XYZ file of C-alpha atoms in Angstrom:
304
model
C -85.718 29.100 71.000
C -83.306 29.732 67.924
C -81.729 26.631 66.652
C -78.872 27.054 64.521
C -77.682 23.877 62.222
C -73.950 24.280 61.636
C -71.993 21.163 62.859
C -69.228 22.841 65.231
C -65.646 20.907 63.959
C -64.970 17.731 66.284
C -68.621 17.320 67.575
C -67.702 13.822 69.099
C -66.067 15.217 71.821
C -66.800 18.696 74.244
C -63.524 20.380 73.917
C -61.872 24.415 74.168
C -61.265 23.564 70.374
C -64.969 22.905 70.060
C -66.156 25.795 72.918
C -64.815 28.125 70.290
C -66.416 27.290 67.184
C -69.738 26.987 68.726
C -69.054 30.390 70.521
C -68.822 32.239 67.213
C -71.485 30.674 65.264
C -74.178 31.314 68.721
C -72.649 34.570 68.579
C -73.138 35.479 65.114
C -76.914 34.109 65.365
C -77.473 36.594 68.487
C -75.757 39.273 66.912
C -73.237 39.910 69.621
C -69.402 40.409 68.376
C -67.226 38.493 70.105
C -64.069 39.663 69.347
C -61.895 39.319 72.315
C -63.708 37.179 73.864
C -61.954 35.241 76.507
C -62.400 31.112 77.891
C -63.076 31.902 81.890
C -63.581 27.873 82.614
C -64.013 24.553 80.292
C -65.801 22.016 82.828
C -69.132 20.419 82.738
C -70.118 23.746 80.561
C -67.399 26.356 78.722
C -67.853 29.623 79.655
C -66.661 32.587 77.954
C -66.752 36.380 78.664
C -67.229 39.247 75.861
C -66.542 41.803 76.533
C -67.658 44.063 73.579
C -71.100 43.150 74.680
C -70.388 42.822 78.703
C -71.858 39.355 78.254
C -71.202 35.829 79.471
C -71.528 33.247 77.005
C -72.703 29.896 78.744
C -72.332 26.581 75.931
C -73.620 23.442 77.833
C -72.573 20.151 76.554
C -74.597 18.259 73.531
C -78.255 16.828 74.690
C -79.013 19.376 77.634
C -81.221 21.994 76.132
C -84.497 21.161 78.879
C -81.616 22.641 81.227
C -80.866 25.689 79.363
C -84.207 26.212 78.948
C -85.033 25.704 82.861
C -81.717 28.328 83.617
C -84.149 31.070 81.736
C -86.564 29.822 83.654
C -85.200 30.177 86.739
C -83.315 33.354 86.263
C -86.966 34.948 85.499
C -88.077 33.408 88.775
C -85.150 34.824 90.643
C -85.478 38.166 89.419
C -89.465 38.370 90.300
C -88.642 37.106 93.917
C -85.294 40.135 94.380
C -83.151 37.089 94.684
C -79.400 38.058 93.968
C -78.475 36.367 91.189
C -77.143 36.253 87.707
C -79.210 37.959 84.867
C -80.441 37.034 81.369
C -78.638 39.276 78.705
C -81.436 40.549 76.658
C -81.874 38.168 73.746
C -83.696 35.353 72.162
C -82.643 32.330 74.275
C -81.262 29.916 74.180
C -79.854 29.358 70.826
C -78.751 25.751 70.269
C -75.579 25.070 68.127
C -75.882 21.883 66.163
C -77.256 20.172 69.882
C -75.364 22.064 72.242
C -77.387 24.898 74.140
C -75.953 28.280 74.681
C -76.951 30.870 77.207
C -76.154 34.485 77.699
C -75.631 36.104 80.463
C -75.310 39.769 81.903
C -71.540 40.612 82.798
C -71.184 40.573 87.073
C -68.769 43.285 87.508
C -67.185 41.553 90.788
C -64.734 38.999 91.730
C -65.648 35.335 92.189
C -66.428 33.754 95.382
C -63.589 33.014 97.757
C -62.625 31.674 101.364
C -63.695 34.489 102.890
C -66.734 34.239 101.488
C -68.076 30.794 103.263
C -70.032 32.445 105.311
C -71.802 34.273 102.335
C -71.920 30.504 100.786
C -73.980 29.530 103.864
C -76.358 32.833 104.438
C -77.597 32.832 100.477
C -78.852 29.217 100.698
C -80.816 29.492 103.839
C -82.012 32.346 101.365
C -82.608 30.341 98.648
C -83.712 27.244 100.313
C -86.911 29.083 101.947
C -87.502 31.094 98.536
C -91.047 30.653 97.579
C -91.465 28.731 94.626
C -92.251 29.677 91.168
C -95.814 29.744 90.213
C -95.554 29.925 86.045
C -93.123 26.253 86.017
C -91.869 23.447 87.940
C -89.127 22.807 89.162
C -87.563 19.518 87.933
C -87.222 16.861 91.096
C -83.036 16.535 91.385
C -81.732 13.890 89.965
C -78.244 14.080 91.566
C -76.622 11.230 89.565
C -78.255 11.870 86.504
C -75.212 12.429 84.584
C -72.605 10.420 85.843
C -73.243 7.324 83.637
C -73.012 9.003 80.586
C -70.067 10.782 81.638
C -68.400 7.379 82.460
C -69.315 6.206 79.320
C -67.601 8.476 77.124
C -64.544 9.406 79.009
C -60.883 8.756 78.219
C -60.155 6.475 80.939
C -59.012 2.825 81.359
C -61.688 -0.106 81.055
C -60.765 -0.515 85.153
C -61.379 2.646 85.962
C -64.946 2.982 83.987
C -66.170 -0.909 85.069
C -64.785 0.501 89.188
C -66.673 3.554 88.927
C -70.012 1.990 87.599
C -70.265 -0.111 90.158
C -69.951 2.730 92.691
C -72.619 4.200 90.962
C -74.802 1.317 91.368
C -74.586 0.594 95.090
C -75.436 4.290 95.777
C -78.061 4.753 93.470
C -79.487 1.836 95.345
C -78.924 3.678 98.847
C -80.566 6.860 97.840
C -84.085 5.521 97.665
C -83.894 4.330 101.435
C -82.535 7.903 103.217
C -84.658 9.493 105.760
C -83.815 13.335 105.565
C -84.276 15.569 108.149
C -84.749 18.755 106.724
C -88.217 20.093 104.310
C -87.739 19.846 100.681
C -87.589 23.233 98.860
C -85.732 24.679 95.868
C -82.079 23.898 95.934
C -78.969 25.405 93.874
C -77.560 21.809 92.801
C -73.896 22.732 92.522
C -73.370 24.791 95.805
C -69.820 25.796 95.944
C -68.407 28.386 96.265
C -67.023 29.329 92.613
C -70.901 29.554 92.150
C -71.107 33.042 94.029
C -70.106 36.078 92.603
C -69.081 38.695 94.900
C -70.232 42.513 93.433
C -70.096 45.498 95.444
C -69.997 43.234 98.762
C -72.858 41.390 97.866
C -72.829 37.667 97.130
C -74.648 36.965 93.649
C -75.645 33.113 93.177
C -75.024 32.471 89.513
C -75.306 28.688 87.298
C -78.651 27.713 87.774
C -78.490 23.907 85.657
C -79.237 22.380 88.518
C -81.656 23.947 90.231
C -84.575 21.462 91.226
C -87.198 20.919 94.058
C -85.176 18.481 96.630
C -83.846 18.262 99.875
C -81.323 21.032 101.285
C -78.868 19.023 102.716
C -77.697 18.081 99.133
C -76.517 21.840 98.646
C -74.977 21.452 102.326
C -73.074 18.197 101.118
C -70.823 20.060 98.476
C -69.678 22.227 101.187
C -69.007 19.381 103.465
C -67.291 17.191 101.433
C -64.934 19.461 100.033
C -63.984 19.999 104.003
C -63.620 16.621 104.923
C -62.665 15.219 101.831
C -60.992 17.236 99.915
C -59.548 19.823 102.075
C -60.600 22.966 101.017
C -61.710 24.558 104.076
C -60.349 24.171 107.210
C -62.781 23.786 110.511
C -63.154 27.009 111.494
C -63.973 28.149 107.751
C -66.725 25.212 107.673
C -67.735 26.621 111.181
C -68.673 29.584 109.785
C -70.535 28.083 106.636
C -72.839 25.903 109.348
C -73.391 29.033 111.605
C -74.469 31.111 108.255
C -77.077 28.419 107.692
C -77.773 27.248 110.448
C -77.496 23.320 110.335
C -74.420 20.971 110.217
C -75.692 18.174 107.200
C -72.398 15.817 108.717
C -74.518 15.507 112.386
C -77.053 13.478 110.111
C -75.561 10.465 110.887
C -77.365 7.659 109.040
C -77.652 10.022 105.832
C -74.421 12.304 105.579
C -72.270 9.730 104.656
C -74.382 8.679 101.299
C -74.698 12.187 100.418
C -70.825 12.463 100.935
C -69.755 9.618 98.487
C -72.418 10.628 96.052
C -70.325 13.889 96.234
C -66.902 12.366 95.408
C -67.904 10.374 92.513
C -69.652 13.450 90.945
C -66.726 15.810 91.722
C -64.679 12.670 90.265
C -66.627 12.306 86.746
C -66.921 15.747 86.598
C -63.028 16.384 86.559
C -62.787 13.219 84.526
C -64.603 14.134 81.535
C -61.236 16.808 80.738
C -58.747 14.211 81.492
C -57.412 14.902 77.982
C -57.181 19.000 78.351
C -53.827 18.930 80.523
C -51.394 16.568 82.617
C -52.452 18.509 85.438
C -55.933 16.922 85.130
C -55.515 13.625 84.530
C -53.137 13.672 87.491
C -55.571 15.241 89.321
C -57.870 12.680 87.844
C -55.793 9.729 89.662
C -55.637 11.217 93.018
C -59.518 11.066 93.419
C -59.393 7.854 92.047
C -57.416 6.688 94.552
C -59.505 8.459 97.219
C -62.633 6.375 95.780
C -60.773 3.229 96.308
C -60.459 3.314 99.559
C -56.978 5.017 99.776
C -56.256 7.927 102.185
C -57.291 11.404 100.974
C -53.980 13.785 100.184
C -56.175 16.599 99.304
C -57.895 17.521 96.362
C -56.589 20.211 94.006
C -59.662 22.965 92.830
C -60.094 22.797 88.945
């Protein structure tokens, strides 16, 4: 691992401002030019393509460099088991910038996953889900609220809000312990949804790979489940399709689902929450889910 000392400019808070300045410096250290490079997305991670170098540079947020490191892992893993999925551009990785941890990534030439693709969604984690494991590491067991504490922590929202959504957090990490799954435990994806796929020359391609860990499958089938039922992304028959592509419905799990479900909202919640400050659009968006968490009928969410 190459670890690079310069202090990107604002390092108290994860920002586009910031994504850029750490983009250059990681850059400069691999030797890639990244002139013209563009922002794709600024969420839990900011993402930028080059395209001088057909790469995709992947800057996590400050403290998370045993998940970078496990991504390389994991996309070595992948590639020995003819998985479809995202590739390791061909340099000394990662490279961590001041203490955020920066991956690159091959260019997919393809399109990212869409509503037609929910069946794909559905096939490539019964795929995934009865991969073999890796022999050379181990997985990480999930920890699938690991990092929405510290996100409430250090977000820009009102003392309410935080003091509301930590004790959510409490009474489910306190439920968690006591569910009875149905399914085996295997490798699982983490973030399931369908901006995770890319789609090159018909093919889906699974790519993000932070959260892969050894846990149960019907957390991957929860993101897909919840965004149906709660936030209304996908209509029946799309979700229809997803369960017949897999093969199991995780919402007929009746004294489990419904855990899984609100551990779903409040991460899709803190996740959106931690960019509250990037656009009005946001924190508007930002106020619907709250509302959702309290109790208050769902409108729909809107996909950031």
């Amino acid at each position: 691992m190459v670890t690079e000392n310069r202090s990107p400019a604002n390092r108290s808070s994860f920002s586009s401002e910031s994504g850029w300045e750490i983009l250059r410096i990681a850059c400069a250290e691999a030797r890639i030019d990244c002139t013209g490079a563009k922002l794709i997305r600024l969420g839990e991670n900011a993402l930028f393509h080059v395209p001088n170098a057909a790469v995709v540079v992947r800057i996590a947020r400050s403290g998370y460099g045993s998940d970078a490191r496990k991504e390389v892992n994991v996309s070595h893993w992948l590639t020995e088991r003819e998985f479809p999925a995202a590739e390791l551009y061909d340099v000394d990785q990662p490279i961590t910038v001041d203490s955020y941890p920066v991956t690159f990534w091959k260019f997919i030439d393809g399109r990212p996953g869409s509503k037609q693709d929910i069946a794909a969604l559905g096939g490539v984690l019964r795929r995934l889900h009865e991969t073999k494991p890796p022999s050379d590491f181990e997985l990480p067991h999930a920890n699938i609220l690991g990092r929405v504490r510290p996100r409430i922590e250090v977000a820009p929202i009102p003392k309410a809000d935080r003091n509301f959504l930590l004790e959510r957090l409490d009474e489910l990490e306190s439920k968690l312990p006591d569910l009875r799954f149905r399914l085996k435990p295997g490798p699982i994806h983490g973030d399931a949804h369908i901006k995770n796929l890319m789609i090159q020359d018909g093919q889906a391609v699974v790519i993000d790979f932070e959260r892969f860990a050894w846990w149960q499958p019907e957390w991957d089938l929860a993101m897909t489940a919840t965004e149906h039922l709660t936030a209304g992304w996908w209509s029946a028959d799309e979700y229809h399709r997803f369960v017949d592509a897999y093969g199991y419905d995780v919402t007929s799990w009746e004294d489990g689902f419904d855990v899984l479900r609100s551990i779903s909202e409040l991460n899709m919640t803190t996740w959106l929450m931690q960019n509250a400050d990037e656009s009005a659009e946001i924190a508007a968006e930002y106020q619907v889910r709250m509302r959702t968490l309290r109790g208050e009928p769902s409108p729909g969410w809107r996909a950031f």
